Amino acid sequence: MNDQHPRVVTRADVARLAGVSTAVVSYVVNDGPRPVAADTAARVREAIEMLGYRPNASARALKLGTTGVLGLVVPDSSNPFYAELALEVERSATRRGLALLVASSNSDLELESRLIQDLASRQVDGLLVSAISGPPRITAGASRIPVPLTYLDAQLPVEGVSTVSSDGEAGARMLVQHLLRVHGHSTVALLMGTASTGWVDGRELGWQRTLREHGAPDAPLERAPFSRKGGYEGGLRLLRGRGRPAAVFASSDLQAIGLLRAAHELGIAVPGELAVVAYDGTEESEYCWPPLTCARQRIADIAEAAVNAVLDGRAPTHRVFDVDLLIRRSCGCTGEEPGELRTRRARPRDRIGPPPT
Amino acid sequence: MNDQHPRVVTRADVARLAGVSTAVVSYVVNDGPRPVAADTAARVREAIEMLGYRPNASARALKLGTTGVLGLVVPDSSNPFYAELALEVERSATRRGLALLVASSNSDLELESRLIQDLASRQVDGLLVSAISGPPRITAGASRIPVPLTYLDAQLPVEGVSTVSSDGEAGARMLVQHLLRVHGHSTVALLMGTASTGWVDGRELGWQRTLREHGAPDAPLERAPFSRKGGYEGGLRLLRGRGRPAAVFASSDLQAIGLLRAAHELGIAVPGELAVVAYDGTEESEYCWPPLTCARQRIADIAEAAVNAVLDGRAPTHRVFDVDLLIRRSCGCTGEEPGELRTRRARPRDRIGPPPT
DNA sequence: CTGTTAGCGCGTTCAG
DNA sequence: CTGAACGCGCTAACAG
């Protein structure tokens, strides 16, 4: 039972050992705000090294009013999309010397709002929220939160709060257009999520409008949770019903993967008898079978932009990122050599070229 | 540009409004340590409500020497296994009113040790580490860290530090035995990970010993990173080489999923021409095709035990959890109705029964 | 220019 | 129920 908790070393210990005052230790540690003679500084650094001194973050936070911690609230941190997002946020934070406090709201409005309050009371320097609650609720809460807030993955700009998101409508358009034009489908069904409250989802809009613009007949819309299980069950409903669609756009990778399982179990060949495309483009979409053609969100860019937005303390901004079209096999394209993916930069209303051969 | 940062409300504001001293505010907020008259307390609570007062966590932490924050270090928080683990740790922490600081070491020894130091200097109340570094390095570092440390997912008990993990050897035995006995394979290849340094991996041991005990001939062992890509590339090597195995045990879901992709691309039928089993049992293993037979780690139990261990401040303990055998299709079993999985509790050396029909 | 002293930030808690 | 000391680090003000 060795003592894992040796006496905590404070500034005073270092000062004593180095034969200086505590102020000098501080000046050395922070490289300012006052200069210290080179040899004195060296002595202090040596003492710090010997004692293993690390400044007490709580004291520092109290004095400075800044904790060096960012908070992130997501609906479900084990969902691969949010897991990848959290990792990228963490990386962006680490790059700036910040740590990341992660909380999952479990898609529960009540819990989400409690978590936001809790993180705020922990004096995080900024709060990134991928909320399930719609705009009214958000803005109402935001003004009471004494912490900069940025809204991640928001489907719409929200007044008074910075938002960062992907262009869901453009992504949906690209995918649906691909199925219509390249593969000649007459229409495309939608497997949509259910989690959002109070939003109009860009993906749904994009799907709807694209069909309309192409004069495509109405197609089934199935709603199911943003999960593999949700996609599976929604998929079964979609595929077992009469008028089984020949092409489906899933609003998330996870749902598409559930849909694939449903298709496999029903003996429906993908892409032969059923073309599938999905929104998100997490790594899992590349390794399921068949690999999914999808619109990939630029997660790292989104994370970086969100961290920037929440830290810069300026007027709220609303950034929308393009998505990338990843052509793989699930849509009926040939697919390509392993590891090499044909990518096309999305621009809204972008015209998709002829099928790869 | 509404002001998101109204003046921060402190205890003093509340005290003034309620007409009491700051001490009373504290007693009311913390329900102690001294009693407060009921009507006074009511007045204080009203003032708190009106002003929206929230205690400053930094000041509190400084005074109490406890932050209410746990730290978690994993190699890669976007890996589904670690993502699920992190989520469960977060849940266990939230249940106790603690927040969770997550950091990813990116499988980098240097970074891992920096992150541990950083979290420690932030006065986390406990540190959970799923380390890539082996025991010597850990113990060396542990004694310098002024924070309780628990080792997650450790392959072996480590002296002086609490460890919590699954019984990797038993899991490997179950899976390999299943292939040998139930499906009559003569031997089983291993697709092993590479990340661990300085460990003897229980999964590898279990595989090796089980083969030996059954007098099975030597089988290929392929090493690849713990990732889908690693599994894919290792899988290609394994499947393209001469003496292609008829059964493979993958040391993680992710690798098995990469292996499945390799098999699909090579036109090798699973389970017809190739049986696959895997260790981990994350949700993804249920939704790939075919669904993976695997040894599932009890992630929630592990997380809960780890949080307990790191908080209870007693002598180091070493807990090892059984894994559950999930029979699905990738091994050659028939599989079952969707959502209903046949589960068998693992006990080391457990004998597996006849094949399900 | 180099170094020291002392007050402050905010919540907790003991002596009064 | 109040007053005040304390936890630790930061930095303005001051001294040599």
XYZ file of C-alpha atoms (C1' of nucleotides) in Angstrom:
746
model
C 0.000 0.000 0.000
C 2.438 2.630 -1.105
C 1.201 6.129 -0.553
C -0.324 7.291 -3.761
C -0.907 10.710 -2.286
C 2.352 12.277 -1.245
C 2.024 15.746 0.239
C 0.981 18.068 -2.508
C 3.770 20.336 -3.611
C 2.871 24.009 -3.663
C 4.486 27.124 -4.957
C 5.839 27.762 -1.477
C 7.842 24.533 -1.476
C 9.419 25.442 -4.743
C 10.178 28.956 -3.563
C 11.838 27.639 -0.414
C 13.983 25.156 -2.267
C 15.014 27.680 -4.879
C 15.619 30.357 -2.290
C 13.228 32.851 -3.848
C 9.798 34.236 -3.158
C 6.601 32.672 -4.378
C 6.059 35.508 -6.808
C 9.170 34.572 -8.690
C 7.987 31.011 -9.003
C 4.823 32.296 -10.552
C 6.718 34.541 -12.947
C 8.820 31.620 -14.060
C 5.921 29.235 -14.461
C 3.886 31.688 -16.489
C 6.790 33.336 -18.191
C 5.572 36.690 -16.943
C 4.123 39.157 -16.371
C 7.487 40.284 -14.911
C 10.911 39.223 -16.096
C 13.164 36.996 -14.002
C 16.957 36.822 -14.212
C 18.103 33.874 -16.254
C 20.008 32.077 -13.525
C 17.248 32.604 -10.974
C 14.763 31.183 -13.426
C 17.002 28.193 -13.967
C 17.188 27.560 -10.225
C 13.415 27.758 -9.973
C 12.920 25.401 -12.876
C 15.275 22.964 -11.296
C 13.375 23.091 -8.033
C 10.104 22.585 -9.898
C 11.582 19.583 -11.626
C 12.957 18.083 -8.419
C 9.742 18.442 -6.491
C 7.461 17.640 -9.360
C 5.511 20.809 -8.775
C 2.340 21.350 -10.784
C 0.276 24.489 -10.241
C -3.052 23.854 -8.569
C -5.600 24.242 -11.318
C -8.409 25.103 -8.917
C -6.550 27.999 -7.370
C -5.534 29.169 -10.749
C -9.067 28.977 -12.078
C -10.376 30.854 -9.086
C -7.905 33.651 -9.532
C -8.071 33.906 -13.300
C -11.737 33.203 -13.752
C -10.884 30.700 -16.440
C -10.595 26.948 -16.097
C -9.042 25.792 -19.305
C -11.901 23.365 -19.681
C -14.484 23.096 -22.419
C -17.790 21.310 -22.023
C -19.458 19.163 -24.648
C -23.011 17.876 -24.480
C -24.168 15.316 -27.010
C -27.237 13.076 -27.136
C -25.236 9.856 -27.003
C -21.468 9.754 -26.921
C -21.346 6.109 -27.972
C -23.056 6.886 -31.275
C -20.128 6.771 -33.727
C -20.943 10.125 -35.208
C -20.883 11.815 -31.835
C -17.923 9.748 -30.762
C -15.968 10.983 -33.758
C -17.193 14.496 -33.149
C -16.201 14.347 -29.490
C -12.777 13.057 -30.422
C -12.218 15.898 -32.840
C -13.447 18.461 -30.362
C -11.107 16.953 -27.837
C -8.226 17.243 -30.285
C -9.014 20.846 -31.067
C -9.216 21.547 -27.361
C -6.001 19.725 -26.527
C -4.191 21.677 -29.210
C -5.010 24.799 -27.218
C -4.132 23.264 -23.896
C -7.750 22.860 -22.921
C -9.384 19.787 -21.460
C -12.805 18.499 -22.389
C -15.691 17.633 -20.119
C -18.105 15.331 -21.939
C -21.703 14.703 -21.020
C -24.408 12.655 -22.720
C -27.988 13.770 -22.531
C -29.314 10.388 -23.527
C -31.725 12.261 -25.806
C -33.552 13.493 -22.735
C -34.566 17.144 -22.749
C -34.664 17.379 -18.991
C -31.260 15.806 -18.563
C -29.805 17.899 -21.337
C -30.789 21.079 -19.624
C -29.498 19.829 -16.264
C -26.166 18.916 -17.822
C -25.828 22.318 -19.404
C -26.485 23.982 -16.072
C -24.064 21.659 -14.326
C -21.257 22.263 -16.783
C -21.886 25.991 -16.643
C -21.628 25.977 -12.874
C -18.301 24.242 -13.227
C -16.997 27.355 -14.915
C -16.147 25.765 -18.217
C -14.683 28.341 -20.567
C -17.113 27.372 -23.271
C -19.937 25.012 -23.896
C -20.586 23.100 -27.097
C -23.995 21.578 -27.330
C -25.363 19.224 -29.888
C -28.868 19.634 -28.665
C -31.973 17.659 -29.181
C -34.102 20.542 -28.120
C -35.163 23.016 -30.730
C -34.390 26.725 -30.963
C -36.977 28.206 -28.612
C -35.809 26.193 -25.695
C -32.192 26.829 -26.472
C -32.337 30.569 -26.700
C -34.451 30.753 -23.601
C -31.797 28.868 -21.678
C -28.806 30.497 -23.290
C -29.246 33.945 -21.839
C -29.229 32.527 -18.351
C -26.004 30.626 -18.877
C -22.959 32.639 -17.859
C -20.763 30.755 -20.309
C -20.192 31.166 -24.044
C -22.354 28.675 -25.863
C -21.991 27.258 -29.333
C -24.487 25.095 -30.973
C -23.106 22.072 -32.783
C -24.877 20.255 -35.553
C -27.745 22.715 -35.427
C -30.209 22.305 -38.232
C -30.896 26.008 -38.379
C -29.113 29.164 -37.296
C -30.240 30.177 -33.845
C -30.505 33.811 -32.886
C -27.947 34.982 -30.371
C -25.888 31.802 -30.281
C -23.113 30.647 -32.581
C -23.957 27.604 -34.615
C -21.796 25.226 -36.602
C -23.204 22.490 -38.748
C -23.120 20.636 -42.017
C -25.288 21.512 -44.950
C -27.765 18.728 -44.478
C -29.987 19.886 -47.277
C -27.160 19.922 -49.787
C -26.033 16.499 -48.649
C -29.482 15.083 -49.076
C -29.783 16.677 -52.512
C -26.520 15.174 -53.683
C -27.433 11.714 -52.572
C -30.948 11.758 -53.889
C -29.842 13.272 -57.179
C -27.209 10.605 -57.492
C -29.825 7.901 -57.183
C -32.199 9.603 -59.572
C -29.815 10.697 -62.267
C -26.937 8.307 -62.184
C -28.797 5.173 -61.319
C -32.053 6.103 -62.941
C -34.326 5.462 -59.993
C -37.755 6.948 -60.421
C -37.986 7.925 -56.768
C -36.256 7.495 -53.419
C -37.664 6.566 -50.018
C -36.470 8.283 -46.835
C -35.520 6.599 -43.602
C -35.549 9.579 -41.282
C -34.662 10.061 -37.617
C -36.979 11.067 -34.852
C -34.781 12.696 -32.253
C -35.018 16.361 -33.161
C -37.644 18.458 -31.525
C -38.670 21.768 -32.923
C -36.376 21.585 -35.922
C -37.044 21.346 -39.557
C -34.411 18.858 -40.603
C -32.367 19.909 -43.608
C -31.987 16.357 -44.779
C -35.702 15.878 -44.961
C -36.111 19.174 -46.771
C -33.416 18.306 -49.279
C -34.945 14.945 -49.996
C -38.410 16.366 -50.408
C -37.428 19.266 -52.598
C -35.190 17.209 -54.819
C -37.924 14.701 -55.475
C -40.308 17.504 -56.237
C -37.894 19.244 -58.560
C -37.441 16.040 -60.481
C -41.118 15.382 -60.661
C -40.543 12.103 -58.890
C -43.591 10.375 -57.440
C -44.140 10.426 -53.699
C -42.092 7.856 -51.884
C -42.420 6.303 -48.436
C -41.040 8.208 -45.455
C -40.279 6.063 -42.451
C -39.329 7.549 -39.081
C -37.154 5.704 -36.631
C -34.602 6.557 -33.942
C -31.057 7.489 -34.925
C -29.638 4.095 -34.078
C -28.810 0.766 -35.652
C -31.823 -0.776 -34.050
C -34.020 2.071 -35.202
C -32.744 1.668 -38.735
C -33.279 -2.049 -38.586
C -36.846 -1.815 -37.419
C -37.685 1.075 -39.681
C -36.001 -0.846 -42.466
C -38.155 -3.901 -41.880
C -41.264 -1.770 -42.044
C -40.055 -0.151 -45.228
C -39.006 -3.370 -46.927
C -41.889 -5.532 -45.859
C -44.580 -3.083 -46.759
C -46.256 -3.120 -50.119
C -44.634 -0.905 -52.708
C -41.165 -1.765 -51.473
C -38.775 1.000 -52.504
C -35.876 0.299 -54.853
C -33.784 3.093 -53.363
C -33.551 4.467 -49.843
C -31.840 7.501 -48.388
C -31.072 7.012 -44.693
C -30.599 10.099 -42.566
C -27.667 8.565 -40.708
C -25.071 5.854 -41.127
C -26.409 3.994 -38.169
C -29.873 3.754 -39.640
C -28.481 2.667 -42.971
C -26.553 -0.071 -41.241
C -29.696 -1.283 -39.539
C -31.425 -1.144 -42.892
C -28.684 -3.263 -44.438
C -29.201 -5.875 -41.806
C -32.901 -5.906 -42.488
C -32.207 -6.320 -46.194
C -29.769 -9.148 -45.576
C -32.210 -10.970 -43.394
C -34.972 -10.598 -45.936
C -32.687 -11.806 -48.672
C -32.859 -8.537 -50.567
C -29.657 -7.903 -52.489
C -27.954 -4.551 -51.989
C -27.366 -2.803 -54.302
C -28.946 -5.237 -56.780
C -32.513 -5.023 -55.558
C -32.155 -2.116 -53.193
C -29.909 0.913 -53.454
C -28.941 2.570 -50.194
C -27.281 5.886 -49.480
C -26.704 7.551 -46.147
C -25.843 10.786 -44.459
C -22.871 11.103 -42.052
C -19.945 9.131 -43.424
C -18.456 7.810 -40.193
C -15.797 5.171 -40.481
C -18.282 2.394 -39.946
C -19.954 3.256 -43.253
C -16.817 2.204 -45.068
C -16.627 -1.213 -43.460
C -20.163 -2.470 -43.520
C -21.270 -4.590 -46.442
C -21.728 -3.310 -48.984
C -19.789 -0.149 -48.143
C -22.139 2.787 -48.030
C -22.300 5.578 -50.520
C -22.767 8.577 -48.341
C -22.503 12.260 -47.700
C -19.654 12.690 -45.278
C -19.716 15.437 -42.715
C -16.419 17.209 -42.194
C -16.286 16.408 -38.567
C -12.804 17.707 -37.849
C -13.551 21.037 -39.503
C -16.818 21.347 -37.652
C -15.127 20.612 -34.358
C -12.368 23.103 -34.985
C -14.795 25.803 -36.057
C -16.969 25.191 -33.018
C -14.048 25.458 -30.628
C -12.970 28.653 -32.343
C -16.448 30.087 -32.199
C -16.976 29.352 -28.558
C -13.636 30.795 -27.524
C -13.418 33.953 -29.557
C -16.048 35.811 -27.579
C -17.346 37.780 -30.508
C -20.750 38.191 -31.999
C -22.500 34.910 -32.780
C -21.654 33.400 -36.154
C -23.369 30.710 -38.149
C -21.113 28.410 -40.091
C -22.356 25.760 -42.440
C -19.950 23.221 -43.873
C -20.219 21.428 -47.166
C -20.415 17.672 -47.117
C -18.390 15.325 -49.315
C -19.971 12.749 -51.548
C -18.364 9.363 -51.079
C -19.223 6.961 -53.847
C -19.061 3.388 -52.693
C -21.002 0.284 -53.554
C -24.331 0.485 -51.795
C -25.815 2.785 -54.418
C -24.951 0.479 -57.283
C -21.681 2.071 -58.343
C -18.840 -0.321 -58.915
C -16.865 0.722 -55.929
C -13.173 1.161 -56.117
C -9.935 -0.231 -54.931
C -9.874 -0.717 -51.172
C -8.902 2.335 -49.244
C -9.215 4.578 -52.229
C -12.464 6.398 -52.273
C -13.771 8.583 -54.971
C -14.712 11.829 -53.393
C -16.587 14.725 -54.729
C -16.765 18.064 -53.042
C -20.307 19.066 -52.410
C -21.550 22.402 -53.397
C -25.209 23.081 -52.991
C -26.983 22.339 -56.231
C -23.871 20.705 -57.523
C -24.511 18.551 -60.563
C -23.301 15.053 -60.232
C -21.435 13.657 -63.204
C -21.884 10.392 -65.047
C -21.498 7.120 -63.202
C -17.975 5.895 -62.568
C -17.099 2.871 -64.603
C -25.553 40.741 -29.313
C -27.353 40.195 -26.057
C -25.004 39.936 -23.126
C -24.430 36.289 -22.515
C -22.326 37.075 -19.462
C -24.324 38.937 -16.892
C -22.391 39.777 -13.738
C -21.666 36.579 -11.933
C -23.783 36.158 -8.841
C -21.840 35.292 -5.707
C -22.742 34.177 -2.246
C -22.452 37.746 -1.089
C -25.214 38.890 -3.420
C -27.485 36.221 -2.086
C -26.609 37.044 1.506
C -27.327 40.713 0.947
C -30.682 40.067 -0.681
C -31.714 37.593 1.988
C -30.390 39.789 4.765
C -28.102 37.154 6.233
C -24.391 36.444 6.343
C -22.571 34.507 3.706
C -22.058 31.609 6.073
C -25.771 31.014 6.225
C -25.988 30.894 2.484
C -23.377 28.200 2.504
C -25.193 26.232 5.197
C -28.369 26.360 3.181
C -26.732 25.391 -0.086
C -24.902 22.458 1.419
C -27.548 21.569 3.946
C -24.991 21.838 6.699
C -22.727 21.500 8.522
C -24.719 23.782 10.828
C -28.499 23.985 10.997
C -30.411 27.000 9.762
C -33.857 28.095 10.930
C -36.534 27.034 8.495
C -37.812 30.491 7.565
C -34.300 31.869 7.178
C -33.468 28.990 4.907
C -36.591 29.686 2.878
C -35.597 33.314 2.469
C -32.162 32.295 1.322
C -33.509 29.795 -1.161
C -35.781 32.414 -2.571
C -32.883 34.790 -3.032
C -30.866 32.059 -4.697
C -33.701 31.405 -7.064
C -34.249 35.051 -7.866
C -30.623 35.758 -8.587
C -29.911 32.439 -10.246
C -26.979 31.850 -7.933
C -24.769 28.846 -8.603
C -21.782 28.188 -6.342
C -18.445 28.761 -8.014
C -16.994 25.337 -8.562
C -13.419 26.589 -8.644
C -13.642 28.235 -5.252
C -15.332 25.196 -3.877
C -12.682 22.904 -5.277
C -9.940 25.069 -3.879
C -11.416 25.038 -0.423
C -12.463 21.407 -0.328
C -9.580 19.929 -2.224
C -12.032 17.999 -4.339
C -13.348 18.893 -7.752
C -16.136 16.459 -8.412
C -14.437 15.544 -11.654
C -13.104 12.219 -12.816
C -10.547 11.814 -15.556
C -10.552 9.111 -18.196
C -7.700 8.373 -20.566
C -8.247 5.953 -23.427
C -6.208 5.206 -26.537
C -8.932 6.352 -28.929
C -12.311 7.550 -27.799
C -13.849 7.054 -31.233
C -13.167 3.327 -31.134
C -16.617 1.906 -30.350
C -15.358 -0.163 -27.478
C -13.809 2.827 -25.774
C -16.742 4.992 -26.744
C -19.100 2.585 -25.013
C -16.747 2.350 -22.074
C -16.496 6.118 -21.805
C -20.254 6.438 -21.937
C -20.689 3.954 -19.127
C -18.006 5.607 -17.043
C -19.750 8.888 -17.640
C -23.039 7.400 -16.490
C -21.501 5.982 -13.356
C -19.891 9.322 -12.676
C -23.060 11.314 -13.331
C -24.961 9.083 -10.949
C -22.649 10.326 -8.228
C -22.823 13.921 -9.324
C -19.371 13.796 -10.857
C -18.357 15.080 -14.258
C -15.976 13.334 -16.607
C -12.917 14.716 -18.317
C -12.037 12.562 -21.318
C -8.687 12.434 -23.060
C -7.430 10.271 -25.910
C -3.833 9.238 -26.027
C -3.973 8.330 -29.675
C -1.991 5.214 -28.741
C 1.017 7.415 -28.099
C 3.020 6.640 -24.979
C 4.383 10.127 -24.694
C 0.999 11.746 -25.063
C -0.586 9.300 -22.682
C 1.800 10.224 -19.951
C 1.361 13.943 -20.638
C -2.394 13.587 -20.460
C -2.194 11.759 -17.169
C -0.026 14.507 -15.740
C -2.310 17.162 -17.094
C -5.451 15.620 -15.666
C -3.727 15.084 -12.346
C -2.722 18.725 -12.195
C -6.340 19.608 -12.759
C -7.138 18.013 -9.429
C -9.442 15.344 -10.732
C -10.740 13.243 -7.870
C -9.746 10.071 -9.639
C -8.114 8.938 -12.813
C -9.165 5.969 -14.903
C -6.636 4.911 -17.463
C -6.949 2.385 -20.195
C -3.283 2.436 -20.915
C -1.249 1.276 -23.808
C 1.879 1.272 -21.743
C 2.742 -1.846 -19.822
C 3.034 -2.277 -16.059
C 6.578 -1.053 -15.427
C 5.880 2.317 -16.890
C 2.565 2.581 -15.143
C 3.763 1.854 -11.669
C 6.705 4.145 -12.130
C 4.396 6.975 -13.003
C 1.676 6.137 -10.513
C 3.598 6.949 -7.377
C 4.258 10.451 -8.638
C 0.631 11.137 -9.356
C -1.157 12.753 -6.442
C -4.490 11.333 -7.557
C -6.092 7.933 -7.078
C -5.497 5.887 -10.169
C -7.381 2.898 -11.475
C -6.338 0.877 -14.376
C -9.048 -0.033 -16.823
C -8.894 -2.935 -19.176
C -5.548 -3.987 -17.783
C -4.376 -7.320 -19.047
C -2.706 -8.152 -15.774
C -3.002 -7.003 -12.175
C -0.566 -4.200 -11.524
C 1.088 -3.813 -8.157
C -0.048 -0.832 -6.151
C -2.839 0.251 -8.468
C -6.413 -0.930 -8.705
C -7.237 -2.727 -11.902
C -10.537 -3.646 -13.502
C -10.782 -5.753 -16.600
C -12.468 -8.588 -18.402
C -11.203 -12.106 -18.362
C -9.659 -12.043 -21.792
C -8.211 -15.489 -21.480
C -11.548 -17.049 -20.587
C -13.232 -15.191 -23.438
C -10.671 -16.442 -25.910
C -11.028 -19.973 -24.600
C -14.785 -19.932 -24.983
C -14.639 -18.694 -28.524
C -11.882 -20.997 -29.658
C -13.479 -23.977 -27.962
C -16.743 -23.159 -29.637
C -15.102 -23.296 -33.047
C -13.210 -26.476 -32.262
C -15.898 -28.448 -30.528
C -19.168 -27.198 -31.848
C -18.158 -26.558 -35.398
C -15.469 -29.200 -35.606
C -12.688 -26.979 -36.871
C -9.277 -28.570 -36.573
C -7.623 -25.318 -35.634
C -8.226 -21.573 -35.392
C -6.151 -18.678 -36.633
C -5.681 -15.537 -34.549
C -6.009 -11.977 -35.753
C -4.342 -10.173 -32.878
C -3.824 -6.526 -32.034
C -0.563 -4.694 -31.769
C -1.206 -1.800 -29.455
C -0.197 -3.217 -26.106
C 3.319 -2.723 -24.939
C 4.794 -4.774 -22.153
C 1.723 -6.902 -21.650
C 1.062 -10.519 -22.199
C -2.384 -10.383 -23.709
C -4.878 -12.748 -22.118
C -6.666 -13.260 -25.396
C -3.524 -14.491 -27.058
C -2.755 -16.749 -24.133
C -6.247 -18.216 -24.127
C -6.104 -18.906 -27.829
C -2.683 -20.503 -27.643
C -3.421 -22.659 -24.629
C -6.764 -23.825 -25.902
C -5.254 -24.936 -29.181
C -2.504 -26.726 -27.326
C -4.895 -28.430 -24.951
C -6.874 -29.704 -27.895
C -3.830 -30.905 -29.712
C -4.753 -28.613 -32.562
C -2.074 -27.914 -35.136
C -0.369 -24.561 -35.187
C -2.380 -21.892 -36.886
C -1.460 -18.534 -38.366
C -1.184 -15.551 -36.056
C -1.502 -12.222 -37.758
C -0.846 -8.955 -35.954
C -2.567 -5.737 -36.927
C -3.734 -2.565 -35.244
C -6.962 -2.555 -33.238
C -8.979 -0.921 -35.966
C -11.222 -1.727 -38.886
C -8.432 -0.907 -41.274
C -5.994 -3.028 -39.320
C -8.406 -5.929 -39.387
C -8.986 -5.471 -43.081
C -5.329 -5.453 -43.971
C -4.436 -8.223 -41.572
C -7.424 -10.107 -42.913
C -6.198 -9.781 -46.489
C -2.817 -11.151 -45.496
C -4.446 -13.996 -43.643
C -6.903 -14.871 -46.396
C -4.616 -14.451 -49.349
C -1.749 -16.418 -47.908
C -1.350 -20.073 -48.595
C -2.992 -22.321 -46.040
C -5.947 -19.994 -45.713
C -7.609 -20.640 -42.350
C -11.163 -21.910 -42.123
C -11.734 -20.255 -38.755
C -10.411 -17.021 -37.295
C -10.581 -15.514 -33.835
C -10.239 -11.736 -33.949
C -9.062 -9.994 -30.811
C -11.549 -7.171 -31.269
C -14.818 -6.438 -33.007
C -13.220 -3.803 -35.131
C -10.658 -6.193 -36.514
C -13.313 -8.789 -37.177
C -15.300 -6.231 -39.107
C -12.283 -5.399 -41.220
C -11.749 -9.105 -41.738
C -15.354 -9.488 -42.895
C -14.807 -6.814 -45.474
C -11.715 -8.567 -46.707
C -13.641 -11.812 -46.975
C -16.481 -10.148 -48.847
C -14.117 -8.589 -51.295
C -12.333 -11.840 -51.902
C -15.633 -13.611 -52.384
C -15.131 -15.866 -49.404
C -18.426 -16.801 -47.805
C -18.826 -16.248 -44.088
C -19.555 -18.497 -42.295
C -19.667 -21.003 -45.166
C -16.008 -20.924 -46.080
C -14.709 -18.936 -43.158
C -15.907 -18.904 -39.579
C -15.237 -15.725 -37.613
C -15.514 -14.999 -33.915
C -14.466 -11.887 -32.058
C -13.747 -10.435 -28.674
C -15.538 -7.327 -27.345
C -19.178 -7.501 -28.315
C -19.882 -3.849 -28.993
C -23.158 -3.002 -30.634
C -21.571 -2.856 -34.056
C -20.877 -6.598 -33.874
C -24.599 -7.241 -33.910
C -25.257 -5.220 -37.038
C -22.479 -6.181 -39.384
C -23.047 -9.005 -41.824
C -23.092 -11.725 -40.811
C -23.613 -10.748 -37.176
C -20.587 -11.710 -35.148
C -20.423 -14.457 -32.611
C -18.409 -12.919 -29.862
C -17.342 -12.710 -26.272
C -18.994 -9.624 -24.895
C -17.303 -7.562 -22.244
C -19.569 -6.303 -19.502
C -18.761 -2.744 -20.111
C -21.248 -1.185 -17.730
C -20.118 -3.398 -14.853
C -16.499 -2.663 -15.577
C -17.160 1.051 -15.645
C -19.092 0.972 -12.404
C -16.453 -1.109 -10.670
C -13.715 1.175 -11.875
C -15.463 4.284 -10.629
C -16.029 2.579 -7.289
C -12.441 1.493 -7.054
C -10.989 4.866 -7.838
C -13.218 6.663 -5.369
C -13.139 4.415 -2.368
C -9.574 5.270 -1.414
C -8.776 1.860 -0.036
C -6.076 -0.611 -0.811
C -5.758 -1.477 -4.499
C -8.061 -4.211 -5.716
C -7.982 -6.281 -8.860
C -11.320 -7.156 -10.349
C -11.766 -9.401 -13.322
C -15.141 -9.718 -14.991
C -16.490 -12.680 -16.855
C -17.426 -12.216 -20.473
C -20.639 -13.393 -22.099
C -20.706 -15.644 -25.095
C -23.007 -14.309 -27.793
C -23.835 -16.883 -30.400
C -24.689 -15.277 -33.717
C -24.137 -16.265 -37.304
C -20.520 -15.618 -38.137
C -19.351 -18.840 -36.520
C -21.720 -21.025 -38.480
C -24.533 -21.242 -35.949
C -27.982 -20.598 -37.311
C -28.471 -17.331 -35.593
C -31.689 -16.422 -33.936
C -34.620 -14.143 -34.193
C -33.614 -10.540 -34.520
C -32.938 -8.801 -31.242
C -32.977 -12.032 -29.308
C -29.536 -13.302 -28.646
C -28.555 -16.507 -27.108
C -26.238 -15.718 -24.292
C -24.110 -17.923 -22.192
C -22.419 -16.786 -19.046
C -18.721 -17.382 -19.219
C -16.918 -19.097 -16.476
C -13.270 -19.867 -17.006
C -12.872 -23.370 -18.368
C -16.568 -23.507 -18.968
C -17.588 -26.319 -21.259
C -19.675 -25.246 -24.159
C -22.673 -27.388 -24.926
C -23.891 -28.849 -28.195
C -24.638 -26.588 -31.108
C -27.910 -24.798 -31.137
C -30.212 -26.080 -33.795
C 16.154 45.742 -13.480
C 15.460 42.019 -9.947
C 13.052 40.461 -6.194
C 9.581 40.682 -2.137
C 5.258 41.576 0.226
C 0.469 41.494 0.493
C -4.293 41.608 -1.127
C -7.596 39.304 -3.862
C -10.836 35.625 -5.910
C -15.060 32.677 -3.523
C -16.891 29.286 -0.770
C -16.345 26.609 3.695
C -16.366 26.208 8.421
C -14.919 27.042 13.218
C -14.797 30.184 17.087
C -17.536 33.558 18.939
C -26.586 33.501 13.269
C -22.044 36.368 12.314
C -17.076 37.289 11.571
C -12.983 35.850 9.876
C -9.357 32.543 8.759
C -8.065 29.584 5.187
C -6.972 27.046 0.543
C -3.354 28.402 -3.581
C -1.861 31.064 -7.192
C -1.693 35.754 -9.547
C -0.028 40.270 -9.893
C -0.018 45.233 -8.461
C 2.691 47.931 -5.561
C 6.787 48.575 -3.426
C 12.043 48.093 -2.071
C 16.628 47.546 -3.120
